[in-house]
Short mmCIF file of C-alpha atoms in Angstrom, two decimals:
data_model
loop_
_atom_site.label_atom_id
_atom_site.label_comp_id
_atom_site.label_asym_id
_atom_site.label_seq_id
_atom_site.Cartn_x
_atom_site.Cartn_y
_atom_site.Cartn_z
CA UNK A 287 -43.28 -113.84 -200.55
CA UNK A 288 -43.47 -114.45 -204.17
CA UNK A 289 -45.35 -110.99 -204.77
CA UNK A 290 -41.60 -109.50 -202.90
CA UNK A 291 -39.52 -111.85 -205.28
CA UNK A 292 -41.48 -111.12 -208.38
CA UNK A 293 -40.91 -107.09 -208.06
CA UNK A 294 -37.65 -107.60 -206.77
CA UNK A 295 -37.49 -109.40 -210.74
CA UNK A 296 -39.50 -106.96 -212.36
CA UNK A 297 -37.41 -103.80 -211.34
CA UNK A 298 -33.81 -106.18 -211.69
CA UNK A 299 -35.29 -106.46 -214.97
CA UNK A 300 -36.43 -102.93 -215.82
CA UNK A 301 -32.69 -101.90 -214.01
CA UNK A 302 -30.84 -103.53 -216.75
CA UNK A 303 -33.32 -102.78 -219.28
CA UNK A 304 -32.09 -99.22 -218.85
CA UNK A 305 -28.65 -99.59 -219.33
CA UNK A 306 -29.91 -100.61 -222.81
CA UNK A 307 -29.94 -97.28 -224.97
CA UNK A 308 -28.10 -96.00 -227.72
CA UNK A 309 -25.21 -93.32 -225.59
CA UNK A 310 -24.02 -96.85 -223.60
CA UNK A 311 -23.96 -99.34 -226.54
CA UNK A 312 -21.84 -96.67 -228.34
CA UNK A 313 -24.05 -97.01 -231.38
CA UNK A 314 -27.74 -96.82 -232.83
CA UNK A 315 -30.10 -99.07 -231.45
CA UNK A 316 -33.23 -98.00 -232.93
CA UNK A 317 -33.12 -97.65 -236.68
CA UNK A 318 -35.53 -95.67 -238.81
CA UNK A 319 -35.04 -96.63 -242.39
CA UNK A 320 -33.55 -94.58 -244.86
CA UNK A 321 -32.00 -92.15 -242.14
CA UNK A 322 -28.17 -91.98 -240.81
CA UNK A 323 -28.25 -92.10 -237.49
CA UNK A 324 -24.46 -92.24 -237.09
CA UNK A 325 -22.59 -88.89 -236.08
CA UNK A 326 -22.67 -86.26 -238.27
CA UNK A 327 -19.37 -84.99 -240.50
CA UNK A 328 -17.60 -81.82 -240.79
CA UNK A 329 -18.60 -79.55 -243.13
CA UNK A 330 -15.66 -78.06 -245.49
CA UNK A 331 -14.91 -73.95 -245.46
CA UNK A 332 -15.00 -72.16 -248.27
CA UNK A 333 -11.30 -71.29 -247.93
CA UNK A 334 -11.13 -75.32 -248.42
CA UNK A 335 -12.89 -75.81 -251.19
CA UNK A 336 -10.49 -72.55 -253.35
CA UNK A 337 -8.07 -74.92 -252.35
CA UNK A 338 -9.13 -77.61 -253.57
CA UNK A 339 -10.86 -76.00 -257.58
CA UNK A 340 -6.84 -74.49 -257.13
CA UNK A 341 -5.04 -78.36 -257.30
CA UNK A 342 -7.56 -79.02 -259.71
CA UNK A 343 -5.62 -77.04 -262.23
CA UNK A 344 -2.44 -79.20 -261.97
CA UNK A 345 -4.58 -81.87 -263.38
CA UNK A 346 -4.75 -80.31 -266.83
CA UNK A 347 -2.42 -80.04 -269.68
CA UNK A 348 -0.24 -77.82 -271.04
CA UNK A 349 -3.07 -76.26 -273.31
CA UNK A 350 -5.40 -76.37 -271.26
CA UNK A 351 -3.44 -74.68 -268.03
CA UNK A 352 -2.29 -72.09 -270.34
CA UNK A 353 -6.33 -71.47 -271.14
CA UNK A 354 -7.64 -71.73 -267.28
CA UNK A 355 -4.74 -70.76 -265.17
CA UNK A 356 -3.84 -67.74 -264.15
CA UNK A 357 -0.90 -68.97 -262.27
CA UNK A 358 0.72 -71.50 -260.14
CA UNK A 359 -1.76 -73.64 -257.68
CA UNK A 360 -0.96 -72.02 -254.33
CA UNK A 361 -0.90 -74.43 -251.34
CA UNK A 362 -3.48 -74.20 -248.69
CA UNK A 363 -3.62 -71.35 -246.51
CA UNK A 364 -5.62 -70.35 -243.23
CA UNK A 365 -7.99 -72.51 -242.78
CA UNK A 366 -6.85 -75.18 -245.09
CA UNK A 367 -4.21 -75.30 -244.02
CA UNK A 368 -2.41 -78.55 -243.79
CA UNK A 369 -2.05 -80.01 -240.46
CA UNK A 370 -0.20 -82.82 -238.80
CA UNK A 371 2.35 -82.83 -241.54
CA UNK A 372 5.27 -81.21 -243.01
CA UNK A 373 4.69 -77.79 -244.14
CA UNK A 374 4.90 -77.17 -247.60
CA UNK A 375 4.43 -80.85 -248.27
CA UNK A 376 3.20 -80.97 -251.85
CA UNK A 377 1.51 -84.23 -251.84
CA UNK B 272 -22.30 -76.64 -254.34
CA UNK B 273 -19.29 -79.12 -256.32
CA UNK B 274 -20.14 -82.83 -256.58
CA UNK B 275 -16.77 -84.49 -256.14
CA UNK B 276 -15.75 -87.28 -259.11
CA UNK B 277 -13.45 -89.67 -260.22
CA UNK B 278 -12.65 -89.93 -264.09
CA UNK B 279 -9.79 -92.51 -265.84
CA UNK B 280 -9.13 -91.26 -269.24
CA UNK B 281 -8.68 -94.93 -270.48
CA UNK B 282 -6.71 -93.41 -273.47
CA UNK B 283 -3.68 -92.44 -270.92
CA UNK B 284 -4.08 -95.29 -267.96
CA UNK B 285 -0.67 -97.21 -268.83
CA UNK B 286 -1.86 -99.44 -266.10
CA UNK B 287 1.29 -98.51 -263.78
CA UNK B 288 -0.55 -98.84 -260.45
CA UNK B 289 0.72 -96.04 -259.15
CA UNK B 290 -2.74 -94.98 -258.06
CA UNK B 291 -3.42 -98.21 -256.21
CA UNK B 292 0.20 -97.75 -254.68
CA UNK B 293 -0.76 -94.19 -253.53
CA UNK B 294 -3.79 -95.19 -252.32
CA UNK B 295 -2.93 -97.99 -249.66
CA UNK B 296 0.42 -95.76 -248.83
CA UNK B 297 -1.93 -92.60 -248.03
CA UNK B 298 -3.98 -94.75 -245.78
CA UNK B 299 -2.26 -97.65 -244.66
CA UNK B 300 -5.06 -99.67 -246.25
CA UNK B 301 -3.71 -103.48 -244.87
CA UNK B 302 -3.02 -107.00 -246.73
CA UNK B 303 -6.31 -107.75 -248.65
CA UNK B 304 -7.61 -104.27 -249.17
CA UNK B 305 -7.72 -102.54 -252.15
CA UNK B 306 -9.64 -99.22 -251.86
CA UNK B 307 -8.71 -98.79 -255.37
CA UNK B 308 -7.37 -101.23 -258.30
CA UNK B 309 -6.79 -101.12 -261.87
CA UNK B 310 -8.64 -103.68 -264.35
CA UNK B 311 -7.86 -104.53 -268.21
CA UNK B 312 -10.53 -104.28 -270.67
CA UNK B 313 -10.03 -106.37 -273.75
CA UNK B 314 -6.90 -108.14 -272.83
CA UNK B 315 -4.59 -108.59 -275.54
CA UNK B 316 -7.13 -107.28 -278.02
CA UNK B 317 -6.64 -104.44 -280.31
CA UNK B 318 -8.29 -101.34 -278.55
CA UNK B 319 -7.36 -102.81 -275.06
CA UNK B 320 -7.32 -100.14 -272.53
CA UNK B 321 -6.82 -100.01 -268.29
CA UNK B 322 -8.89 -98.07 -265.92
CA UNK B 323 -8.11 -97.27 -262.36
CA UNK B 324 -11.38 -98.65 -260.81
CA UNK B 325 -12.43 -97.22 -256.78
CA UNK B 326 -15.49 -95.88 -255.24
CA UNK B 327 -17.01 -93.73 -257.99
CA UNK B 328 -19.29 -91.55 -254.87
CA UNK B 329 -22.23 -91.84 -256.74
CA UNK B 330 -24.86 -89.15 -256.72
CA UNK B 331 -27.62 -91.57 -256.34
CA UNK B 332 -25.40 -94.70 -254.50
CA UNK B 333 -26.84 -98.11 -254.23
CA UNK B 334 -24.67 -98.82 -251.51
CA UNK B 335 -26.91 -96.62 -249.50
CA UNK B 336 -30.27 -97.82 -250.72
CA UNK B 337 -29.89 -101.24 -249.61
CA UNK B 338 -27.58 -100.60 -246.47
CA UNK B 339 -29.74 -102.20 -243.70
CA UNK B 340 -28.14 -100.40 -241.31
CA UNK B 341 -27.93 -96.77 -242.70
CA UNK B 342 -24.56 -96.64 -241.97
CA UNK B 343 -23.77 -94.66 -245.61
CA UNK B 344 -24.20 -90.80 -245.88
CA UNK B 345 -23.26 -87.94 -248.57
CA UNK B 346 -20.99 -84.96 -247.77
CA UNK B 347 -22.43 -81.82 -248.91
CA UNK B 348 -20.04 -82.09 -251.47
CA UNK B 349 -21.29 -85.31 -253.11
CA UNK B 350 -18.53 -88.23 -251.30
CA UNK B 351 -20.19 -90.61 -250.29
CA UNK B 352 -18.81 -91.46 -246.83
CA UNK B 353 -20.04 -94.33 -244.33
CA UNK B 354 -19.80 -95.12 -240.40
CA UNK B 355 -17.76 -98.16 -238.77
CA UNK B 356 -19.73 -97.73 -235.97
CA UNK B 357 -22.87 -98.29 -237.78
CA UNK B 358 -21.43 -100.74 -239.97
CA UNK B 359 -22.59 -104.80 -239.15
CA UNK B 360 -20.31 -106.12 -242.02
CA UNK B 361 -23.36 -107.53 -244.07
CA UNK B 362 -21.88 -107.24 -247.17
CA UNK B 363 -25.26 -106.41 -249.43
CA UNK B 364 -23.46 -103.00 -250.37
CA UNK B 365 -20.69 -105.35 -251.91
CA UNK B 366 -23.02 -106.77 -253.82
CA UNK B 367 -24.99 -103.60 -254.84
CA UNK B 368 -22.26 -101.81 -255.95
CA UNK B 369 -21.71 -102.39 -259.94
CA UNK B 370 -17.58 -101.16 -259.32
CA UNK B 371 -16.97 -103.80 -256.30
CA UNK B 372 -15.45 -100.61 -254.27
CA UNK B 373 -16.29 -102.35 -250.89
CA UNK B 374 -13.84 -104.18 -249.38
CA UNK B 375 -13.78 -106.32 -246.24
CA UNK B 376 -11.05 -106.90 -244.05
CA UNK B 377 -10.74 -110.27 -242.59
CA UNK B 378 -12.44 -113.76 -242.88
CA UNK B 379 -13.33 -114.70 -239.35
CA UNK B 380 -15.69 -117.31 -237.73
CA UNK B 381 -19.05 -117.90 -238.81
CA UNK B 382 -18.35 -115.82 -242.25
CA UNK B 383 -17.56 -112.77 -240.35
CA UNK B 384 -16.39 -110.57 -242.47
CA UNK B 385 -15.38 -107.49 -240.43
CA UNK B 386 -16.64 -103.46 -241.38
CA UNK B 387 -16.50 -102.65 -244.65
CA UNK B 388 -13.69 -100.58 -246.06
CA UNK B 389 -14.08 -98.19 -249.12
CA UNK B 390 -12.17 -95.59 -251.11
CA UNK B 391 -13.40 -91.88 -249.01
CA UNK B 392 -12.11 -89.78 -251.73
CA UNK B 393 -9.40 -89.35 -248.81
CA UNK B 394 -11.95 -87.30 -246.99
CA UNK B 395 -11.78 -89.80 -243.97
CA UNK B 396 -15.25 -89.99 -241.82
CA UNK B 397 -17.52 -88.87 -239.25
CA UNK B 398 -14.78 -88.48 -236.80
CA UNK B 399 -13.08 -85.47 -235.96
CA UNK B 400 -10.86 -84.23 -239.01
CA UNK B 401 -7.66 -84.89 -239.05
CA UNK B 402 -8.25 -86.85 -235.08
CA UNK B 403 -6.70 -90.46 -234.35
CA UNK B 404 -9.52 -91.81 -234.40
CA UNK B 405 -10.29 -90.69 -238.17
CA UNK B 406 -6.89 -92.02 -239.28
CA UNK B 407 -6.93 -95.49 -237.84
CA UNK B 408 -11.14 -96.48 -239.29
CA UNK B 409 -10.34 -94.34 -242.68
CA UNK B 410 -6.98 -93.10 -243.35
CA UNK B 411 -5.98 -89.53 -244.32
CA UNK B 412 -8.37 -86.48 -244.51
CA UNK B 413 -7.18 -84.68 -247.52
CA UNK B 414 -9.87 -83.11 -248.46
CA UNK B 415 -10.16 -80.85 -245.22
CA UNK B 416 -6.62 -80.23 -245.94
CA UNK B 417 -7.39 -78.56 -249.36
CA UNK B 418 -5.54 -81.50 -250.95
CA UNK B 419 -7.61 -83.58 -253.70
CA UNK B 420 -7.38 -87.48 -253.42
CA UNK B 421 -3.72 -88.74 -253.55
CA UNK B 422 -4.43 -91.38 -256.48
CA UNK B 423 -5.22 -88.67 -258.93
CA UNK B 424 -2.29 -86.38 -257.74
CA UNK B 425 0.27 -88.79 -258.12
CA UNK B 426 -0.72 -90.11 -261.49
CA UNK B 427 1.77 -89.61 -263.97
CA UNK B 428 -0.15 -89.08 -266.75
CA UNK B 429 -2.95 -87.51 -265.36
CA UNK B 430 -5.12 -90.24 -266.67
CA UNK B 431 -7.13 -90.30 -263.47
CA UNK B 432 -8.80 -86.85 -263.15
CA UNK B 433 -10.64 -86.18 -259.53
CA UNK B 434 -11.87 -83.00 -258.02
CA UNK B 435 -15.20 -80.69 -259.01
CA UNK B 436 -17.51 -82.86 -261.41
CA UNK B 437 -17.86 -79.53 -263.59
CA UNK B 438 -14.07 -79.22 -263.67
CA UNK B 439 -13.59 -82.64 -263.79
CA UNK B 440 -16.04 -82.56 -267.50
CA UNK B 441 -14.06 -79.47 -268.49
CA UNK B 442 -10.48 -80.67 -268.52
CA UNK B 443 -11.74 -84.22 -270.09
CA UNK B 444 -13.67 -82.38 -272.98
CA UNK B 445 -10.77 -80.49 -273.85
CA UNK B 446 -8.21 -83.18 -274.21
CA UNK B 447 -11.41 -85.15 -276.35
CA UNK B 448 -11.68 -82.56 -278.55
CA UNK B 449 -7.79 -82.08 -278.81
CA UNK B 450 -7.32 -85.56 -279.87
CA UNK B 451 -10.60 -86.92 -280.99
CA UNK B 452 -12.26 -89.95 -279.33
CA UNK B 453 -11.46 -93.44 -279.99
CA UNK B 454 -11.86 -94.48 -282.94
CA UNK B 455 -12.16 -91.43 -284.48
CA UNK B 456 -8.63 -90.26 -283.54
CA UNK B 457 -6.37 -89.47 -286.82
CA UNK B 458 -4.79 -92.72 -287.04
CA UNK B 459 -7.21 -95.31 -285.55
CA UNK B 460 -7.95 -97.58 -288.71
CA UNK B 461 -4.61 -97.40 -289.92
CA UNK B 462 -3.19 -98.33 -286.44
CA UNK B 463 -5.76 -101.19 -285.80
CA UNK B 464 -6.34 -102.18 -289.48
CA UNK B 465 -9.76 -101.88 -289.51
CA UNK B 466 -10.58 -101.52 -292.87
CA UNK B 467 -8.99 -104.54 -293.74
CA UNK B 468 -10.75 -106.48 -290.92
CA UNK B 469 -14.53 -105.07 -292.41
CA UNK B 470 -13.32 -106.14 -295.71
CA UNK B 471 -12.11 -109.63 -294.50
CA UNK B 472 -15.47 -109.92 -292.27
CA UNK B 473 -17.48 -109.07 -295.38
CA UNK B 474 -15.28 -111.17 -297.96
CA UNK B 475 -13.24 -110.55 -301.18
CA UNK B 476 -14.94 -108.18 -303.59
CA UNK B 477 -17.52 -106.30 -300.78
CA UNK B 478 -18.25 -102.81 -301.62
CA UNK B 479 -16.60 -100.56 -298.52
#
């Protein structure tokens, strides 16, 4: 009788044990240190990035946009496009 | 590969907080947040100057080396990003960090202090760009939009520079060299009288 009740414990035990892992608590249980374990980011195009060295250009001055601009920043096209907003919003 | 930085040309900051304003509009950062703030050096002191102050996404972050958690991680373009999922609220990046960019968003029970909040170079997080989830843990995603970070867009006198670190140096070495650098600007002694303060530190009669 108390053989039955103590695996009747054991696997309750090892049951709810199980339910213990990282997918179920939503985040990292087991750590190893120095390492993000968290989920990974998206990695920007290269389309992206011309867009963003262009708006870089409307941070200089007179002088200096004269000397490293060719021309008016263009907005975001294709894939950098901007998304979930007005189109043509500057800002 | 760019490394993404912030730069406040102290020289132009007229400490207008439009930056700050931008900033918690972008995001909807709430009461008690500031992702980004401006602070006054030498108060009331000849030479005093303002500097819009955020996350500065450094290359080699602190934050990150004493983050028990490993919730912190760099973009391949040098932001340095972190996870609210990972995040337990400890607060040792707050004290790590020698700009005070994290911020916490509530006082609870037991000192509680709720997942840290920091400036993402509005490049949001982990999450899905531009997804609902992204918005509501770290605001806008301007980055994948091609945009640069709101603060230094809206500044009116394009005292706060952000963008490519090797652009960033470019565009703040030509405005040095257009105007020379502090106290070597045409005009700095007369302005702030500093001959006359060396002479009146040194006493009547001292050779210049």
């Amino acid at each position: 009788m108390s053989s039955r009740r103590t695996t009747i414990t054991v696997t309750l035990g090892l049951v709810l044990l199980a339910g213990c892992n990282a997918e179920e608590r939503g985040h990292a249980i087991k750590l190893d240190k120095g390492v993000y374990a968290g989920a990974s980011d998206s990695v920007l195009s290269d389309a992206t990035r011309l867009a963003l060295n262009q708006r870089m250009i409307w941070q200089t001055d007179g002088p200096a946009r004269v000397a490293t601009a060719t021309g008016p920043a263009a907005m975001p096209s294709g894939t950098a496009a901007v998304t979930g907003r007005m189109a043509g919003q500057n800002y | 590969m760019a490394r993404m930085k912030f730069l406040c040309d102290a020289e132009r900051c007229i400490h207008c907080s439009g930056c700050v304003t931008a900033c918690k509009n972008e995001h909807e950062v709430p009461w008690g947040i500031n992702r980004r703030r401006v602070v006054t050096l030498n108060d009331g002191k000849p030479g005093q100057r303002s500097l819009s102050v955020a996350c500065m996404h450094c290359s080699d972050a602190p934050c990150m080396a004493v983050c028990p958690v490993d919730c912190f991680y760099q973009t391949g373009d040098g932001i340095v990003l972190h996870n609210k999922d990972l995040c337990i609220g400890c607060g040792y990046c707050f004290y790590a960090c020698p700009f005070g960019a994290p911020q916490y968003p509530s006082t609870g029970n037991f000192g509680g202090r709720g997942k840290m909040d920091k400036c993402t170079f509005c490049a949001g997080g982990p999450e899905a760009d531009h997804s609902k989830a992204e918005l509501e843990k770290y605001g806008r995603n301007r980055i994948a939009e091609g945009k640069l970070p709101l603060c230094a867009e809206m500044c009116a006198t394009k005292a706060l520079l952000a963008g490519d670190g090797d652009m960033v140096s470019t565009i703040y070495r030509e405005r040095v060299m257009a105007r020379g650098f502090g106290s070597g600007a045409a005009g700095w002694g007369h302005a702030y009288r500093e001959q006359e303060r060396t002479r009146e530190r040194k006493g009547p009669g001292a050779k210049e």
